[in-house]
């Protein structure tokens, strides 16, 4: 919830022929606070405040794409993948809500836009998340297997990849699911206690002591016992459990909780991965990365180690999925979201919509 990443790739939705430039556009503090407040209020569809927030959010995405194309005139985009901001995710009720006006974005950009990536999978009984595993499978083609790709955003998710190829995802030996809270709880704690957006460089958590009683209590939650595939709403857990701790001890406990969630998730995978490649904001926090190594006992590296961009991987993934959607190729499979049969997804709107 910090800002927008936009990235250009050349792809047919099966192979990435070329990785292009990317930009990041942080939200202003005022809009970040407004968006965070709206989402944290757990509104329902039809909420009167949704329209204004969605319009600004969409226009900021248009500005990010315009900037990317303006700064790199040797590139163009004939399709834009637009995920938007998740407000809530309730696969048990076959419902999910991502804020973002696809038709408005298409009009602003003068290009077709693919959006609403999760609804078809959720309506078919899938978890609707995570959605990046097919992109991870494409990236993993040259790597020794098994390998795990771990994304640490507000919620963490892992893609475990054994044998198989992106040419036949339905036959690939892979598994993907949410691990538990990623950076979300730590960000909430730091914001509440210091007014800052994140535990920059892990400095706060590095000074604290982990309260393992809190973590053991959390790990008894039903989510962790449930078999994968499974997904988690961003606000399924709260910082209430650490409210009695100091700022530093609370931060250390939340960083350790993230790592412990990952350790537990990897134990639910078919086999121990040779290494864990980390993408998302969490890889910038040394406390989390150190805790991952100590807790899992595995080789843990930022995904840059294989030449990928961890700051823009999600943006690249949705460009990849948009290309698959245009071709009518499945975006999700039983082993990635638990859906009964492979599902296409995304809705494409033309600029004139």
XYZ file of N, CA, C and O in Angstrom, residues 51-233:
732
model
N -15.972 5.350 -4.525
C -15.811 5.956 -5.845
C -14.675 6.957 -5.907
O -13.857 6.942 -6.824
N -14.601 7.835 -4.917
C -13.580 8.880 -4.932
C -12.188 8.276 -4.779
O -11.245 8.692 -5.469
N -12.052 7.300 -3.889
C -10.745 6.668 -3.695
C -10.339 5.909 -4.952
O -9.189 5.975 -5.397
N -11.297 5.200 -5.555
C -11.007 4.412 -6.754
C -10.589 5.305 -7.914
O -9.676 4.967 -8.682
N -11.226 6.450 -8.042
C -10.891 7.354 -9.143
C -9.460 7.863 -9.002
O -8.687 7.852 -9.976
N -9.088 8.296 -7.809
C -7.721 8.790 -7.604
C -6.714 7.662 -7.815
O -5.681 7.841 -8.468
N -7.021 6.480 -7.273
C -6.132 5.331 -7.426
C -5.897 5.009 -8.900
O -4.761 4.785 -9.344
N -6.979 4.999 -9.670
C -6.889 4.687 -11.099
C -6.074 5.744 -11.831
O -5.222 5.423 -12.675
N -6.320 7.000 -11.525
C -5.595 8.073 -12.205
C -4.108 8.054 -11.857
O -3.258 8.373 -12.708
N -3.767 7.674 -10.639
C -2.358 7.554 -10.270
C -1.684 6.429 -11.054
O -0.512 6.536 -11.443
N -2.415 5.349 -11.302
C -1.876 4.276 -12.145
C -1.654 4.784 -13.573
O -0.641 4.447 -14.205
N -2.596 5.571 -14.075
C -2.436 6.128 -15.424
C -1.194 7.008 -15.495
O -0.423 6.949 -16.470
N -0.968 7.812 -14.464
C 0.208 8.683 -14.441
C 1.498 7.875 -14.410
O 2.491 8.244 -15.059
N 1.491 6.756 -13.663
C 2.692 5.915 -13.587
C 3.014 5.294 -14.950
O 4.174 5.268 -15.376
N 1.979 4.801 -15.647
C 2.204 4.199 -16.966
C 2.628 5.271 -17.967
O 3.551 5.063 -18.768
N 1.971 6.426 -17.930
C 2.361 7.527 -18.826
C 3.821 7.908 -18.604
O 4.573 8.125 -19.569
N 4.231 7.990 -17.350
C 5.623 8.346 -17.047
C 6.589 7.294 -17.596
O 7.609 7.629 -18.206
N 6.248 6.021 -17.404
C 7.108 4.940 -17.881
C 7.292 5.013 -19.392
O 8.417 4.909 -19.911
N 6.213 5.202 -20.108
C 6.294 5.252 -21.568
C 6.957 6.527 -22.060
O 7.666 6.524 -23.067
N 6.730 7.612 -21.344
C 7.360 8.880 -21.727
C 8.870 8.828 -21.545
O 9.635 9.358 -22.362
N 9.313 8.188 -20.460
C 10.747 8.112 -20.175
C 11.461 7.082 -21.045
O 12.689 7.103 -21.141
N 10.681 6.200 -21.688
C 11.285 5.143 -22.508
C 10.546 5.072 -23.851
O 9.799 4.128 -24.116
N 10.756 6.072 -24.700
C 10.023 6.154 -25.966
C 10.332 5.021 -26.930
O 9.605 4.848 -27.921
N 11.386 4.251 -26.676
C 11.691 3.115 -27.546
C 10.797 1.913 -27.240
O 10.860 0.900 -27.937
N 9.989 2.025 -26.200
C 9.030 0.973 -25.847
C 7.608 1.488 -26.028
O 7.357 2.690 -25.978
N 6.680 0.570 -26.232
C 5.257 0.903 -26.235
C 4.514 -0.247 -25.565
O 5.109 -1.297 -25.282
N 3.256 -0.064 -25.292
C 2.454 -1.109 -24.662
C 1.155 -1.269 -25.431
O 0.424 -0.296 -25.620
N 0.875 -2.494 -25.900
C -0.387 -2.713 -26.597
C -1.436 -3.339 -25.676
O -2.568 -3.570 -26.095
N -1.060 -3.607 -24.410
C -1.993 -4.120 -23.416
C -1.434 -3.801 -22.039
O -0.224 -3.928 -21.817
N -2.314 -3.393 -21.133
C -1.909 -3.038 -19.770
C -2.602 -3.972 -18.779
O -3.826 -4.132 -18.820
N -1.833 -4.598 -17.913
C -2.392 -5.402 -16.833
C -2.537 -4.561 -15.582
O -1.577 -3.922 -15.147
N -3.724 -4.541 -15.005
C -4.060 -3.632 -13.891
C -4.705 -4.444 -12.769
O -5.851 -4.852 -12.877
N -3.944 -4.666 -11.696
C -4.496 -5.451 -10.580
C -5.350 -4.608 -9.653
O -6.391 -5.052 -9.181
N -4.927 -3.391 -9.361
C -5.647 -2.557 -8.417
C -5.294 -2.906 -6.976
O -4.385 -3.683 -6.702
N -6.043 -2.311 -6.041
C -5.786 -2.493 -4.612
C -6.843 -3.407 -3.994
O -8.035 -3.130 -4.082
N -6.391 -4.498 -3.389
C -7.347 -5.388 -2.725
C -7.934 -4.708 -1.493
O -7.200 -4.224 -0.627
N -9.260 -4.666 -1.435
C -9.963 -4.123 -0.269
C -10.219 -5.241 0.729
O -9.945 -5.114 1.916
N -10.765 -6.338 0.235
C -10.883 -7.563 1.028
C -10.926 -8.756 0.102
O -11.182 -8.637 -1.087
N -10.634 -9.922 0.723
C -10.539 -11.163 -0.055
C -11.205 -12.258 0.763
O -10.728 -12.615 1.838
N -12.351 -12.775 0.265
C -13.149 -13.747 1.008
C -13.490 -14.951 0.128
O -14.642 -15.142 -0.287
N -12.499 -15.759 -0.171
C -12.758 -16.891 -1.064
C -13.771 -17.876 -0.509
O -14.470 -18.539 -1.279
N -13.868 -17.974 0.816
C -14.871 -18.861 1.409
C -16.282 -18.446 1.062
O -17.205 -19.275 1.061
N -16.462 -17.159 0.769
C -17.770 -16.638 0.348
C -17.812 -16.426 -1.170
O -18.753 -15.835 -1.684
N -16.788 -16.903 -1.844
C -16.643 -16.728 -3.298
C -16.741 -15.259 -3.692
O -17.438 -14.870 -4.645
N -15.993 -14.439 -2.942
C -16.007 -13.000 -3.192
C -14.623 -12.414 -2.957
O -13.883 -12.852 -2.077
N -14.285 -11.421 -3.780
C -13.036 -10.686 -3.623
C -13.254 -9.304 -4.219
O -14.045 -9.139 -5.154
N -12.575 -8.304 -3.671
C -12.790 -6.930 -4.145
C -11.447 -6.232 -4.308
O -10.708 -6.046 -3.346
N -11.151 -5.890 -5.575
C -9.965 -5.096 -5.882
C -10.415 -3.734 -6.401
O -11.185 -3.653 -7.364
N -9.962 -2.699 -5.756
C -10.334 -1.340 -6.119
C -9.528 -0.916 -7.344
O -8.297 -1.043 -7.366
N -10.207 -0.422 -8.362
C -9.545 0.019 -9.590
C -10.528 -0.010 -10.745
O -11.213 -1.013 -10.962
N -10.602 1.084 -11.473
C -11.572 1.245 -12.563
C -10.874 0.950 -13.895
O -10.219 1.822 -14.479
N -11.024 -0.289 -14.378
C -10.378 -0.704 -15.614
C -10.779 0.138 -16.817
O -9.905 0.604 -17.569
N -12.080 0.356 -17.056
C -12.477 1.181 -18.206
C -11.922 2.603 -18.140
O -11.510 3.162 -19.166
N -11.901 3.180 -16.942
C -11.356 4.549 -16.811
C -9.870 4.558 -17.165
O -9.394 5.465 -17.864
N -9.146 3.547 -16.705
C -7.714 3.485 -17.006
C -7.489 3.326 -18.507
O -6.587 3.955 -19.080
N -8.301 2.495 -19.155
C -8.160 2.305 -20.601
C -8.398 3.610 -21.347
O -7.672 3.939 -22.306
N -9.396 4.377 -20.921
C -9.659 5.662 -21.564
C -8.503 6.623 -21.344
O -8.088 7.334 -22.268
N -7.984 6.658 -20.129
C -6.885 7.565 -19.816
C -5.630 7.237 -20.613
O -4.906 8.136 -21.056
N -5.367 5.956 -20.805
C -4.141 5.544 -21.465
C -4.282 5.398 -22.978
O -3.285 5.350 -23.697
N -5.529 5.291 -23.464
C -5.732 5.054 -24.891
C -5.254 3.684 -25.314
O -4.863 3.469 -26.463
N -5.296 2.729 -24.382
C -4.836 1.363 -24.634
C -5.772 0.381 -23.934
O -6.349 0.709 -22.896
N -5.915 -0.833 -24.458
C -6.739 -1.819 -23.763
C -6.121 -2.186 -22.420
O -4.904 -2.221 -22.260
N -6.993 -2.459 -21.468
C -6.575 -2.785 -20.105
C -7.209 -4.101 -19.685
O -8.412 -4.323 -19.885
N -6.385 -4.975 -19.119
C -6.878 -6.224 -18.534
C -6.895 -6.050 -17.013
O -5.872 -5.691 -16.418
N -8.053 -6.297 -16.394
C -8.199 -6.118 -14.950
C -9.104 -7.220 -14.411
O -9.514 -8.119 -15.127
N -9.392 -7.161 -13.117
C -10.258 -8.135 -12.454
C -9.732 -9.562 -12.644
O -10.409 -10.442 -13.160
N -8.524 -9.791 -12.197
C -7.849 -11.073 -12.408
C -8.347 -12.197 -11.503
O -8.184 -13.366 -11.818
N -8.919 -11.864 -10.347
C -9.199 -12.893 -9.346
C -10.620 -13.454 -9.367
O -10.863 -14.558 -8.902
N -11.576 -12.688 -9.863
C -12.985 -13.039 -9.672
C -13.372 -14.390 -10.258
O -14.129 -15.152 -9.648
N -12.887 -14.704 -11.452
C -13.292 -15.956 -12.108
C -12.843 -17.163 -11.290
O -13.596 -18.128 -11.116
N -11.632 -17.114 -10.765
C -11.122 -18.222 -9.969
C -11.926 -18.375 -8.683
O -12.321 -19.486 -8.305
N -12.197 -17.265 -7.999
C -12.953 -17.308 -6.746
C -14.372 -17.810 -7.000
O -14.907 -18.624 -6.238
N -14.999 -17.340 -8.083
C -16.361 -17.780 -8.401
C -16.411 -19.272 -8.690
O -17.438 -19.924 -8.462
N -15.286 -19.837 -9.179
C -15.226 -21.267 -9.482
C -14.810 -22.103 -8.270
O -14.578 -23.308 -8.402
N -14.681 -21.445 -7.111
C -14.340 -22.170 -5.892
C -12.871 -22.170 -5.540
O -12.465 -22.837 -4.584
N -12.062 -21.419 -6.297
C -10.638 -21.329 -5.986
C -10.360 -20.271 -4.938
O -11.247 -19.493 -4.564
N -9.117 -20.217 -4.484
C -8.721 -19.226 -3.494
C -8.486 -17.844 -4.109
O -8.423 -16.850 -3.398
N -8.322 -17.784 -5.432
C -8.096 -16.500 -6.074
C -6.720 -15.918 -5.797
O -6.426 -14.787 -6.180
N -5.879 -16.672 -5.131
C -4.539 -16.221 -4.768
C -3.701 -17.438 -4.379
O -4.246 -18.457 -3.944
N -2.382 -17.307 -4.557
C -1.675 -16.229 -5.241
C -1.811 -16.356 -6.758
O -2.136 -17.424 -7.259
N -1.546 -15.248 -7.456
C -1.709 -15.241 -8.908
C -0.396 -15.240 -9.679
O -0.395 -15.443 -10.890
N 0.724 -15.028 -9.011
C 2.006 -14.941 -9.719
C 2.691 -16.281 -9.995
O 3.708 -16.289 -10.689
N 2.205 -17.437 -9.499
C 2.960 -18.684 -9.671
C 3.329 -19.047 -11.104
O 4.413 -19.586 -11.333
N 2.466 -18.787 -12.084
C 2.841 -19.132 -13.458
C 4.016 -18.292 -13.940
O 4.868 -18.773 -14.680
N 4.060 -17.047 -13.498
C 5.214 -16.203 -13.828
C 6.460 -16.735 -13.129
O 7.546 -16.779 -13.718
N 6.308 -17.160 -11.884
C 7.441 -17.764 -11.170
C 7.925 -19.025 -11.904
O 9.134 -19.271 -12.001
N 6.969 -19.818 -12.409
C 7.336 -21.030 -13.145
C 8.141 -20.680 -14.391
O 9.123 -21.365 -14.727
N 7.749 -19.612 -15.070
C 8.499 -19.181 -16.255
C 9.914 -18.740 -15.874
O 10.888 -19.063 -16.564
N 10.039 -18.022 -14.755
C 11.354 -17.559 -14.318
C 12.246 -18.708 -13.870
O 13.472 -18.638 -13.975
N 11.630 -19.782 -13.371
C 12.388 -20.892 -12.792
C 12.913 -21.880 -13.818
O 13.614 -22.825 -13.449
N 12.616 -21.681 -15.085
C 13.009 -22.650 -16.115
C 14.478 -23.083 -16.011
O 14.777 -24.272 -16.072
N 15.432 -22.156 -15.840
C 16.840 -22.596 -15.840
C 17.391 -22.980 -14.465
O 18.573 -23.311 -14.353
N 16.549 -22.952 -13.421
C 17.064 -23.109 -12.060
C 17.056 -24.567 -11.605
O 16.193 -25.352 -12.008
N 17.992 -24.943 -10.740
C 17.939 -26.265 -10.111
C 16.657 -26.376 -9.276
O 16.270 -25.411 -8.611
N 16.036 -27.529 -9.319
C 14.771 -27.748 -8.602
C 14.957 -28.767 -7.480
O 15.883 -29.576 -7.539
N 14.068 -28.769 -6.491
C 12.988 -27.812 -6.299
C 13.501 -26.464 -5.796
O 14.554 -26.376 -5.171
N 12.725 -25.435 -6.093
C 13.045 -24.086 -5.667
C 11.760 -23.439 -5.165
O 10.660 -23.801 -5.610
N 11.885 -22.513 -4.239
C 10.724 -21.789 -3.733
C 10.901 -20.309 -4.011
O 11.984 -19.744 -3.783
N 9.848 -19.682 -4.528
C 9.831 -18.235 -4.713
C 8.879 -17.673 -3.661
O 7.698 -18.026 -3.629
N 9.407 -16.834 -2.809
C 8.644 -16.274 -1.696
C 8.404 -14.798 -1.939
O 9.352 -14.029 -2.112
N 7.143 -14.398 -1.959
C 6.792 -12.989 -2.105
C 6.337 -12.455 -0.752
O 5.383 -12.982 -0.164
N 7.022 -11.443 -0.256
C 6.646 -10.840 1.017
C 6.104 -9.439 0.794
O 6.842 -8.462 0.740
N 4.787 -9.370 0.615
C 4.083 -8.106 0.570
C 3.328 -7.959 1.884
O 3.805 -8.383 2.933
N 2.120 -7.384 1.841
C 1.319 -7.307 3.063
C 1.036 -8.686 3.615
O 1.096 -8.939 4.818
N 0.725 -9.619 2.702
C 0.595 -11.043 3.009
C 1.715 -11.768 2.274
O 2.084 -11.378 1.166
N 2.273 -12.803 2.886
C 3.299 -13.585 2.226
C 2.690 -14.709 1.411
O 1.643 -15.245 1.765
N 3.328 -15.048 0.293
C 2.917 -16.237 -0.447
C 4.133 -16.912 -1.035
O 5.153 -16.270 -1.309
N 4.027 -18.219 -1.212
C 5.151 -18.997 -1.701
C 4.723 -19.820 -2.910
O 3.581 -20.300 -2.979
N 5.612 -19.946 -3.869
C 5.441 -20.867 -4.990
C 6.559 -21.897 -4.899
O 7.739 -21.548 -5.013
N 6.182 -23.146 -4.666
C 7.148 -24.249 -4.644
C 7.119 -24.903 -6.017
O 6.043 -25.243 -6.528
N 8.293 -25.035 -6.629
C 8.363 -25.555 -7.992
C 9.295 -26.752 -8.040
O 10.479 -26.643 -7.704
N 8.755 -27.901 -8.443
C 9.549 -29.099 -8.678
C 9.791 -29.244 -10.168
O 10.250 -28.314 -10.832
N 9.450 -30.372 -10.717
C 9.626 -30.577 -12.155
C 8.522 -29.878 -12.938
O 7.445 -29.608 -12.416
N 8.797 -29.625 -14.215
C 7.750 -29.099 -15.077
C 8.166 -27.835 -15.793
O 9.171 -27.196 -15.461
N 7.361 -27.464 -16.785
C 7.668 -26.344 -17.654
C 6.447 -25.458 -17.825
O 5.305 -25.917 -17.736
N 6.693 -24.189 -18.103
C 5.607 -23.254 -18.379
C 4.862 -23.634 -19.647
O 3.737 -23.206 -19.869
N 5.464 -24.488 -20.500
C 4.759 -24.944 -21.703
C 3.552 -25.796 -21.353
O 2.571 -25.828 -22.094
N 3.646 -26.521 -20.220
C 2.524 -27.365 -19.783
C 2.331 -27.183 -18.270
O 2.652 -28.066 -17.472
N 1.790 -26.037 -17.870
C 1.617 -25.776 -16.441
C 0.740 -26.805 -15.735
O 0.940 -27.091 -14.556
N -0.208 -27.361 -16.481
C -1.124 -28.334 -15.870
C -0.391 -29.589 -15.414
O -0.864 -30.303 -14.518
N 0.769 -29.860 -16.012
C 1.530 -31.056 -15.650
C 2.698 -30.743 -14.718
O 3.399 -31.661 -14.286
N 2.898 -29.482 -14.415
C 4.041 -29.103 -13.587
C 3.850 -29.562 -12.150
O 2.736 -29.576 -11.621
N 4.951 -29.947 -11.532
C 4.948 -30.315 -10.120
C 5.171 -29.034 -9.328
O 6.304 -28.593 -9.122
N 4.078 -28.406 -8.905
C 4.198 -27.122 -8.216
C 3.060 -26.961 -7.220
O 2.044 -27.666 -7.278
N 3.244 -26.051 -6.312
C 2.250 -25.763 -5.284
C 2.421 -24.307 -4.889
O 3.551 -23.833 -4.729
N 1.310 -23.586 -4.721
C 1.387 -22.178 -4.342
C 0.291 -21.864 -3.330
O -0.831 -22.368 -3.436
N 0.626 -21.023 -2.364
C -0.363 -20.644 -1.347
C 0.183 -19.509 -0.495
O 1.387 -19.222 -0.498
N -0.709 -18.865 0.247
C -0.308 -17.820 1.170
C 0.314 -18.446 2.414
O -0.180 -19.452 2.936
N 1.397 -17.822 2.886
C 2.096 -18.347 4.055
C 1.562 -17.773 5.354
O 1.658 -18.402 6.412
N 1.014 -16.571 5.308
C 0.570 -15.858 6.503
C 0.913 -14.388 6.337
O 1.248 -13.938 5.240
N 0.862 -13.611 7.407
C 1.236 -12.199 7.295
C 2.658 -12.036 6.755
O 3.572 -12.783 7.127
N 2.826 -11.073 5.865
C 4.139 -10.742 5.343
C 4.667 -9.504 6.050
O 5.035 -9.544 7.219
N 4.675 -8.358 5.328
C 5.106 -7.103 5.948
C 3.969 -6.334 6.605
O 4.214 -5.364 7.316
N 2.735 -6.765 6.346
C 1.587 -5.948 6.732
C 1.520 -5.604 8.207
O 1.331 -4.437 8.582
N 1.664 -6.608 9.081
C 1.558 -6.348 10.514
C 2.701 -5.472 11.010
O 2.501 -4.566 11.837
N 3.902 -5.731 10.531
C 5.052 -4.923 10.931
C 4.874 -3.473 10.479
O 5.156 -2.536 11.242
N 4.396 -3.280 9.255
C 4.128 -1.923 8.777
C 3.080 -1.237 9.659
O 3.223 -0.054 10.005
N 2.009 -1.965 10.001
C 0.956 -1.393 10.847
C 1.515 -0.977 12.202
O 1.177 0.089 12.738
N 2.362 -1.819 12.762
C 2.945 -1.557 14.087
C 3.846 -0.321 14.053
O 3.740 0.562 14.919
N 4.709 -0.253 13.057
C 5.628 0.880 12.949
C 4.861 2.176 12.715
O 5.188 3.226 13.296
N 3.837 2.109 11.874
C 3.026 3.310 11.622
C 2.354 3.781 12.901
O 2.369 4.980 13.216
N 1.782 2.860 13.634
C 1.064 3.213 14.860
C 2.009 3.779 15.922
O 1.676 4.742 16.616
N 3.189 3.188 16.031
C 4.099 3.554 17.110
C 5.055 4.690 16.766
O 5.510 5.417 17.664
N 5.381 4.847 15.488
C 6.369 5.867 15.123
C 5.874 6.863 14.087
O 6.524 7.889 13.864
N 4.771 6.551 13.421
C 4.287 7.425 12.363
C 4.989 7.212 11.038
O 4.658 7.872 10.053
N 5.950 6.286 10.995
C 6.657 5.994 9.751
C 5.983 4.838 9.018
O 5.281 4.038 9.623
N 6.251 4.730 7.722
C 5.533 3.754 6.894
C 6.043 2.334 7.067
O 5.314 1.378 6.801
N 7.304 2.169 7.507
C 7.885 0.823 7.561
C 9.067 0.808 8.515
O 9.571 1.859 8.930
N 9.519 -0.389 8.822
C 10.721 -0.580 9.628
C 11.924 -0.467 8.694
O 12.478 -1.471 8.250
N 12.312 0.753 8.387
C 13.358 1.014 7.408
C 14.661 0.323 7.795
O 15.182 0.500 8.893
N 15.163 -0.508 6.890
C 16.416 -1.243 7.084
C 16.391 -2.169 8.294
O 17.448 -2.602 8.776
N 15.197 -2.469 8.804
C 15.082 -3.377 9.942
C 15.673 -2.837 11.222
O 15.938 -3.608 12.167
N 15.850 -1.531 11.317
C 16.558 -0.958 12.461
C 15.780 -1.090 13.759
O 16.369 -1.304 14.837
N 14.445 -0.943 13.706
C 13.649 -1.047 14.928
C 13.592 -2.494 15.406
O 13.858 -2.799 16.572
N 13.263 -3.404 14.505
C 13.153 -4.815 14.886
C 14.487 -5.394 15.336
O 14.543 -6.294 16.182
N 15.592 -4.875 14.800
C 16.913 -5.386 15.171
C 17.257 -5.088 16.626
O 18.078 -5.788 17.233
N 16.620 -4.072 17.198
C 16.911 -3.699 18.585
C 16.018 -4.414 19.594
O 16.174 -4.243 20.794
N 15.059 -5.215 19.102
C 14.087 -5.820 20.000
C 14.357 -7.272 20.325
O 15.260 -7.908 19.775
N 13.534 -7.796 21.230
C 13.601 -9.197 21.640
C 12.280 -9.866 21.278
O 11.205 -9.326 21.542
N 12.358 -11.040 20.699
C 11.166 -11.752 20.234
C 10.393 -12.340 21.412
O 10.979 -12.962 22.301
N 9.087 -12.126 21.408
C 8.200 -12.749 22.395
C 7.629 -14.022 21.756
O 6.655 -13.980 21.006
N 8.241 -15.157 22.049
C 7.850 -16.405 21.404
C 6.496 -16.906 21.887
O 5.827 -17.666 21.182
N 6.054 -16.485 23.068
C 4.720 -16.881 23.531
C 3.645 -16.333 22.598
O 2.660 -17.008 22.286
N 3.833 -15.104 22.147
C 2.880 -14.500 21.209
C 2.873 -15.280 19.900
O 1.807 -15.598 19.343
N 4.056 -15.611 19.401
C 4.141 -16.338 18.126
C 3.525 -17.727 18.257
O 2.781 -18.174 17.376
N 3.813 -18.434 19.349
C 3.233 -19.778 19.527
C 1.709 -19.718 19.574
O 1.024 -20.593 19.028
N 1.172 -18.677 20.197
C -0.288 -18.527 20.242
C -0.842 -18.281 18.846
O -1.874 -18.858 18.456
N -0.174 -17.440 18.084
C -0.614 -17.168 16.712
C -0.577 -18.438 15.858
O -1.476 -18.671 15.043
N 0.456 -19.237 16.028
C 0.614 -20.421 15.184
C -0.435 -21.495 15.468
O -0.545 -22.464 14.721
N -1.215 -21.308 16.503
C -2.335 -22.229 16.776
C -3.602 -21.839 16.026
O -4.623 -22.543 16.112
N -3.547 -20.741 15.274
C -4.720 -20.309 14.499
C -5.020 -21.350 13.412
O -4.101 -21.955 12.841
N -6.310 -21.583 13.117
C -6.702 -22.616 12.142
C -6.057 -22.465 10.772
O -5.845 -23.463 10.077
N -5.747 -21.234 10.356
C -5.165 -21.029 9.032
C -3.922 -21.876 8.837
O -3.710 -22.456 7.767
N -3.087 -21.972 9.849
C -1.814 -22.653 9.688
C -1.968 -24.170 9.610
O -1.171 -24.846 8.960
N -2.988 -24.704 10.238
C -3.221 -26.147 10.175
C -3.884 -26.563 8.866
O -3.810 -27.734 8.469
N -4.544 -25.613 8.201
C -5.250 -25.939 6.959
C -4.249 -26.325 5.871
O -3.187 -25.724 5.745
N -4.571 -27.349 5.071
C -3.668 -27.746 3.984
C -3.720 -26.737 2.839
O -4.745 -26.099 2.609
N -2.627 -26.569 2.111
C -2.645 -25.714 0.928
C -3.315 -26.434 -0.238
O -3.420 -27.666 -0.194
N -3.741 -25.665 -1.254
C -3.668 -24.218 -1.407
C -4.624 -23.483 -0.458
O -5.712 -23.991 -0.144
N -4.229 -22.304 -0.024
C -5.044 -21.482 0.866
C -4.603 -20.030 0.706
O -3.489 -19.747 0.270
N -5.505 -19.118 1.058
C -5.187 -17.700 0.954
C -5.667 -16.988 2.207
O -6.493 -17.501 2.964
N -5.139 -15.783 2.402
C -5.371 -15.044 3.641
C -5.708 -13.604 3.329
O -5.048 -12.968 2.503
N -6.705 -13.066 4.008
C -7.026 -11.652 3.875
C -5.965 -10.829 4.600
O -5.435 -11.243 5.640
